[in-house]
Coordinates of C-alpha atoms and ligand atoms in Angstrom, one line a residue:
M54 CA 0.0 0.0 0.0
L55 CA 1.3 3.5 -1.0
K56 CA 1.9 6.0 1.8
S57 CA 2.0 9.2 -0.2
I58 CA 0.5 10.3 -3.4
A59 CA 0.1 13.6 -5.4
I60 CA -2.6 15.1 -7.6
M61 CA -2.4 17.5 -10.5
T62 CA -4.8 19.0 -13.0
S63 CA -3.3 19.6 -16.4
G64 CA -4.0 21.0 -19.8
G65 CA -7.4 22.6 -20.6
D66 CA -9.5 23.1 -17.4
S67 CA -12.9 21.5 -17.2
P68 CA -15.7 22.0 -14.7
G69 CA -15.7 19.1 -12.2
M70 CA -11.8 19.0 -11.9
N71 CA -12.2 20.5 -8.5
A72 CA -14.7 17.8 -7.4
A73 CA -12.3 15.0 -8.7
A74 CA -9.3 16.4 -7.0
R75 CA -11.4 16.9 -3.8
A76 CA -12.5 13.2 -3.9
V77 CA -9.0 11.9 -4.6
A78 CA -7.6 14.0 -1.7
R79 CA -10.3 13.1 0.8
T80 CA -10.3 9.5 0.0
A81 CA -6.5 9.3 0.4
L82 CA -6.7 11.2 3.7
Y83 CA -9.5 8.9 4.8
E84 CA -7.3 5.8 4.1
G85 CA -4.4 7.6 6.2
V86 CA -2.4 8.4 3.0
K87 CA -0.4 11.6 2.6
V88 CA -1.5 13.7 -0.4
W89 CA 0.5 16.4 -2.2
G90 CA -1.3 19.1 -4.5
I91 CA 0.9 20.0 -7.5
N92 CA 0.2 23.6 -8.7
D93 CA -0.2 24.2 -12.6
G94 CA 0.2 20.7 -13.9
Y95 CA 3.6 19.4 -15.2
H96 CA 5.0 23.1 -15.1
G97 CA 4.4 23.1 -11.3
L98 CA 6.0 19.6 -10.9
L99 CA 9.2 20.7 -12.7
E100 CA 9.2 24.0 -10.6
E101 CA 8.6 22.1 -7.4
D102 CA 5.6 24.0 -6.9
M103 CA 3.7 21.6 -4.5
R104 CA 2.3 21.4 -1.0
E105 CA 0.8 18.7 1.2
L106 CA -2.9 18.9 1.4
E107 CA -5.2 18.7 4.4
S108 CA -8.9 18.1 4.2
K109 CA -9.8 21.6 4.6
D110 CA -7.6 22.6 1.6
V111 CA -10.2 20.9 -0.6
G112 CA -13.0 22.5 1.1
D113 CA -15.5 25.0 -0.7
I114 CA -14.4 23.9 -4.1
I115 CA -16.9 21.3 -5.2
Q116 CA -19.3 24.0 -6.6
R117 CA -16.6 25.9 -8.5
G118 CA -15.5 25.5 -12.1
G119 CA -11.7 25.9 -13.0
T120 CA -9.2 24.1 -10.8
F121 CA -7.9 25.2 -7.4
L122 CA -4.6 23.6 -8.3
G123 CA -4.2 25.7 -11.4
T124 CA -3.5 24.0 -14.7
A125 CA -0.9 24.7 -17.5
R126 CA 0.6 23.5 -20.7
C127 CA 4.2 22.6 -20.3
K128 CA 6.5 22.1 -23.3
R129 CA 9.4 20.6 -21.1
W130 CA 7.4 17.7 -20.1
Q131 CA 7.5 16.6 -23.8
T132 CA 11.3 16.1 -23.5
P133 CA 12.9 13.1 -21.7
E134 CA 15.0 15.5 -19.5
G135 CA 11.8 17.2 -18.5
R136 CA 10.2 13.9 -17.4
R137 CA 13.5 12.9 -15.6
Q138 CA 13.4 16.0 -13.6
G139 CA 9.8 15.6 -12.8
H140 CA 10.3 12.1 -11.7
E141 CA 13.3 13.1 -9.4
N142 CA 11.1 15.9 -7.8
L143 CA 8.4 13.3 -6.9
I144 CA 10.8 10.8 -5.6
K145 CA 12.8 13.3 -3.3
R146 CA 9.5 14.1 -1.5
G147 CA 8.8 10.5 -1.0
I148 CA 5.7 10.6 -3.4
E149 CA 5.0 7.1 -4.6
G150 CA 2.0 7.7 -7.0
L151 CA 0.6 10.3 -9.0
C152 CA -3.0 11.0 -10.2
V153 CA -3.3 13.3 -13.3
I154 CA -6.6 14.9 -14.0
G155 CA -6.6 16.0 -17.7
G156 CA -7.2 15.6 -21.3
D157 CA -5.7 13.4 -23.9
G158 CA -2.4 15.3 -23.9
S159 CA -2.0 15.2 -20.2
L160 CA -2.8 11.5 -20.0
R161 CA -0.2 10.9 -22.6
G162 CA 2.3 12.8 -20.6
A163 CA 1.4 10.6 -17.7
Q164 CA 1.7 7.4 -19.6
L165 CA 5.2 8.4 -20.5
L166 CA 6.2 8.8 -17.0
S167 CA 4.7 5.5 -16.1
E168 CA 6.4 3.8 -19.1
E169 CA 9.9 5.4 -18.6
Y170 CA 10.1 5.2 -14.8
G171 CA 7.7 2.6 -13.8
F172 CA 6.1 5.3 -11.8
P173 CA 2.5 4.6 -10.5
I174 CA 0.1 6.6 -12.3
V175 CA -3.8 6.7 -12.3
G176 CA -5.5 9.1 -14.8
L177 CA -8.8 10.8 -14.7
P178 CA -10.4 12.2 -17.9
G179 CA -10.9 16.0 -17.3
T180 CA -11.9 17.6 -20.5
I181 CA -15.1 19.2 -21.9
D182 CA -14.6 17.4 -25.3
N183 CA -15.6 13.9 -24.2
D184 CA -12.8 12.5 -26.5
V185 CA -11.0 10.0 -24.3
W186 CA -11.1 6.5 -25.8
G187 CA -12.8 3.6 -23.9
M188 CA -15.4 5.7 -22.1
D189 CA -18.5 7.6 -23.0
Y190 CA -18.1 10.3 -20.4
T191 CA -15.3 12.7 -19.3
I192 CA -15.3 15.2 -16.4
G193 CA -16.8 18.6 -17.3
C194 CA -18.5 17.6 -20.6
D195 CA -21.9 17.7 -19.1
T196 CA -21.6 21.2 -17.8
A197 CA -20.0 22.5 -21.1
A198 CA -23.0 20.9 -23.1
N199 CA -25.5 22.6 -20.7
T200 CA -23.7 26.0 -21.3
I201 CA -24.0 25.5 -25.1
I202 CA -27.7 24.7 -24.7
D203 CA -28.3 27.8 -22.7
A204 CA -26.7 29.9 -25.5
I205 CA -28.8 28.0 -28.1
N206 CA -31.9 28.8 -26.3
K207 CA -31.2 32.5 -26.4
L208 CA -30.0 32.4 -29.8
R209 CA -33.2 30.7 -31.0
D210 CA -35.2 33.7 -29.6
T211 CA -33.4 36.3 -31.8
A212 CA -33.0 34.0 -34.8
S213 CA -36.9 33.6 -34.8
A214 CA -37.6 37.2 -34.2
H215 CA -35.5 38.2 -37.3
R216 CA -35.8 35.2 -39.5
R217 CA -32.2 34.6 -39.5
V218 CA -29.8 31.8 -39.9
I219 CA -27.5 31.6 -36.9
V220 CA -24.2 29.8 -37.0
L221 CA -22.9 28.8 -33.5
E222 CA -19.4 27.8 -33.3
V223 CA -18.6 25.6 -30.3
M224 CA -15.3 24.1 -29.0
G225 CA -14.0 20.8 -30.2
R226 CA -10.8 20.8 -32.3
G227 CA -10.6 17.1 -32.9
S228 CA -13.8 16.0 -31.5
G229 CA -17.4 16.9 -32.4
W230 CA -19.1 15.5 -29.4
L231 CA -20.2 18.8 -27.9
A232 CA -21.5 20.0 -31.2
L233 CA -23.3 16.8 -31.7
V234 CA -25.0 16.5 -28.4
S235 CA -25.8 20.3 -28.0
G236 CA -27.0 20.2 -31.6
I237 CA -29.3 17.2 -31.0
S238 CA -30.7 18.6 -27.6
G239 CA -30.9 22.2 -29.0
G240 CA -32.8 21.1 -32.0
A241 CA -30.2 22.4 -34.6
E242 CA -31.0 22.0 -38.2
Y243 CA -27.5 21.2 -39.2
I244 CA -24.5 19.9 -37.1
I245 CA -21.1 20.1 -38.5
V246 CA -18.4 18.0 -36.9
P247 CA -14.7 17.2 -37.7
E248 CA -15.4 13.4 -37.9
E249 CA -17.9 13.7 -40.9
E250 CA -17.6 15.3 -44.3
F251 CA -20.0 18.2 -45.0
N252 CA -20.8 20.1 -48.2
I253 CA -21.6 23.8 -47.4
E254 CA -23.0 24.3 -51.0
E255 CA -25.5 21.6 -50.3
I256 CA -26.4 22.9 -46.9
T257 CA -26.8 26.4 -48.3
K258 CA -29.2 25.2 -51.2
D259 CA -31.0 23.1 -48.7
L260 CA -31.6 25.8 -46.2
S261 CA -32.6 28.3 -48.9
R262 CA -35.5 25.8 -50.1
A263 CA -36.6 25.5 -46.4
Y264 CA -36.8 29.3 -46.3
E265 CA -38.8 29.4 -49.4
H266 CA -41.4 26.9 -47.8
G267 CA -41.7 29.1 -44.9
K268 CA -39.1 28.1 -42.4
R269 CA -38.7 30.9 -40.0
Y270 CA -35.1 30.4 -38.9
I271 CA -32.2 28.0 -39.0
L272 CA -29.6 27.0 -36.4
I273 CA -26.3 25.6 -37.4
V274 CA -23.9 24.2 -34.8
V275 CA -20.3 23.7 -35.9
A276 CA -17.4 22.4 -34.1
E277 CA -14.3 24.6 -34.3
G278 CA -12.2 21.7 -35.6
A279 CA -14.6 21.1 -38.6
A280 CA -14.8 24.7 -40.0
S281 CA -14.8 28.2 -38.8
G282 CA -18.2 29.6 -37.8
Q283 CA -17.5 32.9 -39.5
E284 CA -16.5 31.2 -42.9
I285 CA -19.8 29.2 -42.8
C286 CA -21.7 32.4 -42.0
D287 CA -19.9 34.4 -44.8
Y288 CA -20.6 31.7 -47.4
I289 CA -24.3 31.5 -46.6
A290 CA -24.7 35.3 -46.6
K291 CA -22.9 35.6 -49.9
H292 CA -24.9 32.9 -51.6
T293 CA -28.5 33.7 -50.3
D294 CA -30.5 36.7 -49.3
I295 CA -31.0 35.4 -45.8
E296 CA -29.7 37.5 -42.8
T297 CA -27.1 35.3 -41.4
R298 CA -25.1 35.8 -38.1
V299 CA -22.3 33.9 -36.3
S300 CA -21.8 33.4 -32.7
V301 CA -18.6 32.1 -31.4
L302 CA -19.0 30.8 -27.8
G303 CA -15.3 30.5 -26.9
H304 CA -14.0 30.1 -23.3
I305 CA -17.5 30.5 -21.7
Q306 CA -17.8 26.8 -22.5
R307 CA -15.0 25.9 -20.0
G308 CA -16.3 27.7 -17.0
G309 CA -19.2 27.7 -14.6
S310 CA -20.4 25.7 -11.7
P311 CA -20.5 22.0 -12.6
T312 CA -23.7 20.2 -13.1
V313 CA -24.9 17.6 -10.6
I314 CA -23.8 14.9 -13.2
D315 CA -20.3 16.3 -13.4
R316 CA -20.0 16.6 -9.6
V317 CA -21.2 13.1 -8.7
R318 CA -19.3 11.4 -11.4
A319 CA -16.2 13.3 -10.8
S320 CA -16.5 12.5 -7.0
Q321 CA -16.9 8.8 -7.7
L322 CA -14.2 8.6 -10.3
G323 CA -11.9 10.4 -7.8
E324 CA -12.7 8.0 -5.0
Q325 CA -11.9 5.1 -7.5
A326 CA -8.7 6.7 -8.7
A327 CA -7.4 7.2 -5.3
L328 CA -8.3 3.7 -3.9
A329 CA -6.7 2.1 -7.0
L330 CA -3.5 4.1 -6.8
I331 CA -3.1 3.5 -3.1
S332 CA -3.5 -0.1 -3.4
G333 CA -0.8 -0.4 -6.0
L334 CA -2.5 -0.2 -9.2
S335 CA -1.0 1.8 -12.2
G336 CA -1.3 2.6 -15.8
V337 CA -5.2 3.0 -15.8
V338 CA -7.6 5.8 -16.4
F339 CA -11.0 5.6 -14.7
G340 CA -14.2 6.8 -16.6
Y341 CA -17.8 6.0 -17.1
S342 CA -19.1 3.7 -19.7
K343 CA -22.8 2.8 -20.1
G344 CA -23.6 4.2 -16.7
H345 CA -20.7 2.3 -14.9
V346 CA -17.3 3.2 -13.6
V347 CA -14.8 1.5 -15.8
S348 CA -11.0 1.3 -15.7
V349 CA -9.2 1.5 -19.1
N350 CA -5.6 0.9 -19.8
L351 CA -3.7 4.1 -19.9
Y352 CA -1.7 3.2 -23.0
D353 CA -4.9 2.1 -24.8
A354 CA -6.7 5.3 -23.9
V355 CA -4.1 7.6 -25.3
N356 CA -3.1 5.5 -28.3
N357 CA -6.6 5.0 -29.7
K358 CA -8.9 7.6 -31.2
K359 CA -12.4 7.7 -29.9
K360 CA -15.2 7.8 -32.5
L361 CA -18.4 9.6 -32.3
D362 CA -21.4 7.5 -31.3
P363 CA -23.0 6.4 -34.7
D364 CA -26.3 6.3 -33.0
Y365 CA -26.1 10.0 -32.1
L366 CA -25.0 10.7 -35.7
H367 CA -28.0 8.9 -37.0
L368 CA -30.4 10.6 -34.6
A369 CA -29.1 14.0 -35.6
K370 CA -30.0 13.2 -39.3
V371 CA -33.5 11.6 -38.4
L372 CA -34.4 14.7 -36.2
F373 CA -33.4 17.3 -38.6
Ligands
ADP1401 P1 -5.1 18.3 -22.6 O1 -4.6 17.5 -21.5 O2 -6.2 19.1 -22.2 O3 -5.4 17.5 -23.8 P2 -2.6 19.4 -23.9 O4 -2.8 18.5 -25.1 O5 -2.3 20.8 -24.0 O6 -4.0 19.5 -23.0 O7 -1.6 18.7 -22.9 C1 -1.3 19.2 -21.6 C2 0.1 19.0 -21.2 O8 0.3 17.5 -21.3 C3 1.1 19.5 -22.3 O9 1.4 21.0 -22.1 C4 2.4 18.7 -22.0 O10 3.1 19.2 -20.8 C5 1.7 17.4 -21.7 N1 1.7 16.6 -22.9 C6 0.8 16.6 -23.9 N2 1.2 15.8 -25.0 C7 2.3 15.2 -24.6 C8 3.2 14.3 -25.2 N3 2.9 13.7 -26.3 N4 4.3 13.8 -24.5 C9 4.5 14.4 -23.3 N5 3.8 15.2 -22.6 C10 2.6 15.7 -23.3

């Protein structure tokens, strides 16, 4: 059984990271294990910016978005020398295991530390993109999707008032999950995702026909990785007489108080991660799949690309 572990949050922040870190810390403390909090991800590990946590240090954070530990992107971690230094900084404090809460990139960085030094690692998927292989949920995706829905509801009001086409650009460089679920639940007419080909000419002809048949307004949700919302908007405006507007949601999607789903799941995943790490498990990521907690091999999680759920893609077409 491990006696001392550390937690960090890394990469893009997501609502629920706090709930996850809190659960890891409190579970470890409950089990009589020391917990270190590393500030600002791998950057803080290299700068030796870390402290031992007490239970009260993770109080009053479950309701907050962002991460009380801070997060960062760290180029040096991508070098073998950076990881050697990071490993040394853990060892000299007697830290025997590390829980990394972050997205695809952060988990990849963690996997390398585990592979190169045999250092015990457990990962938690903290990303609004819901793009970690082997699971259908990542911490923060529910809050982000709800933020988008809130925006869609408001955009519908103004789109309807003016008979406009509204193009909403949402986050998702490599993954269209956010666009797809928010498009389905927001009743969008078109959903454009990086995983699927799209034809702007056809969409424009199609929506023009719909307007001629009396359609009052149209909502297009586009993932940033598929196309620029502005370019889609410009194309439609240039090729039709329909008033077209673009809205780019940006970083609003990352913030906000986490939803019940994100809080409960982050707490449960944090508990499982801490128990696994303490008991000597390594090289796994905990996530949710089909309503249950699952542990996925860390190497597999970072070396496979998650696909969009074909049932959701089909549903989007049926409901259009
Ligand atoms: P996210 O974790 O949200 O996907 P990034 O992809 O920016 O965010 O990754 C966060 C950090 O994880 C990077 O700044 C870097 O320190 C580390 N990282 C990402 N990819 C790698 C890699 N291939 N090798 C080592 N470290 C990596």
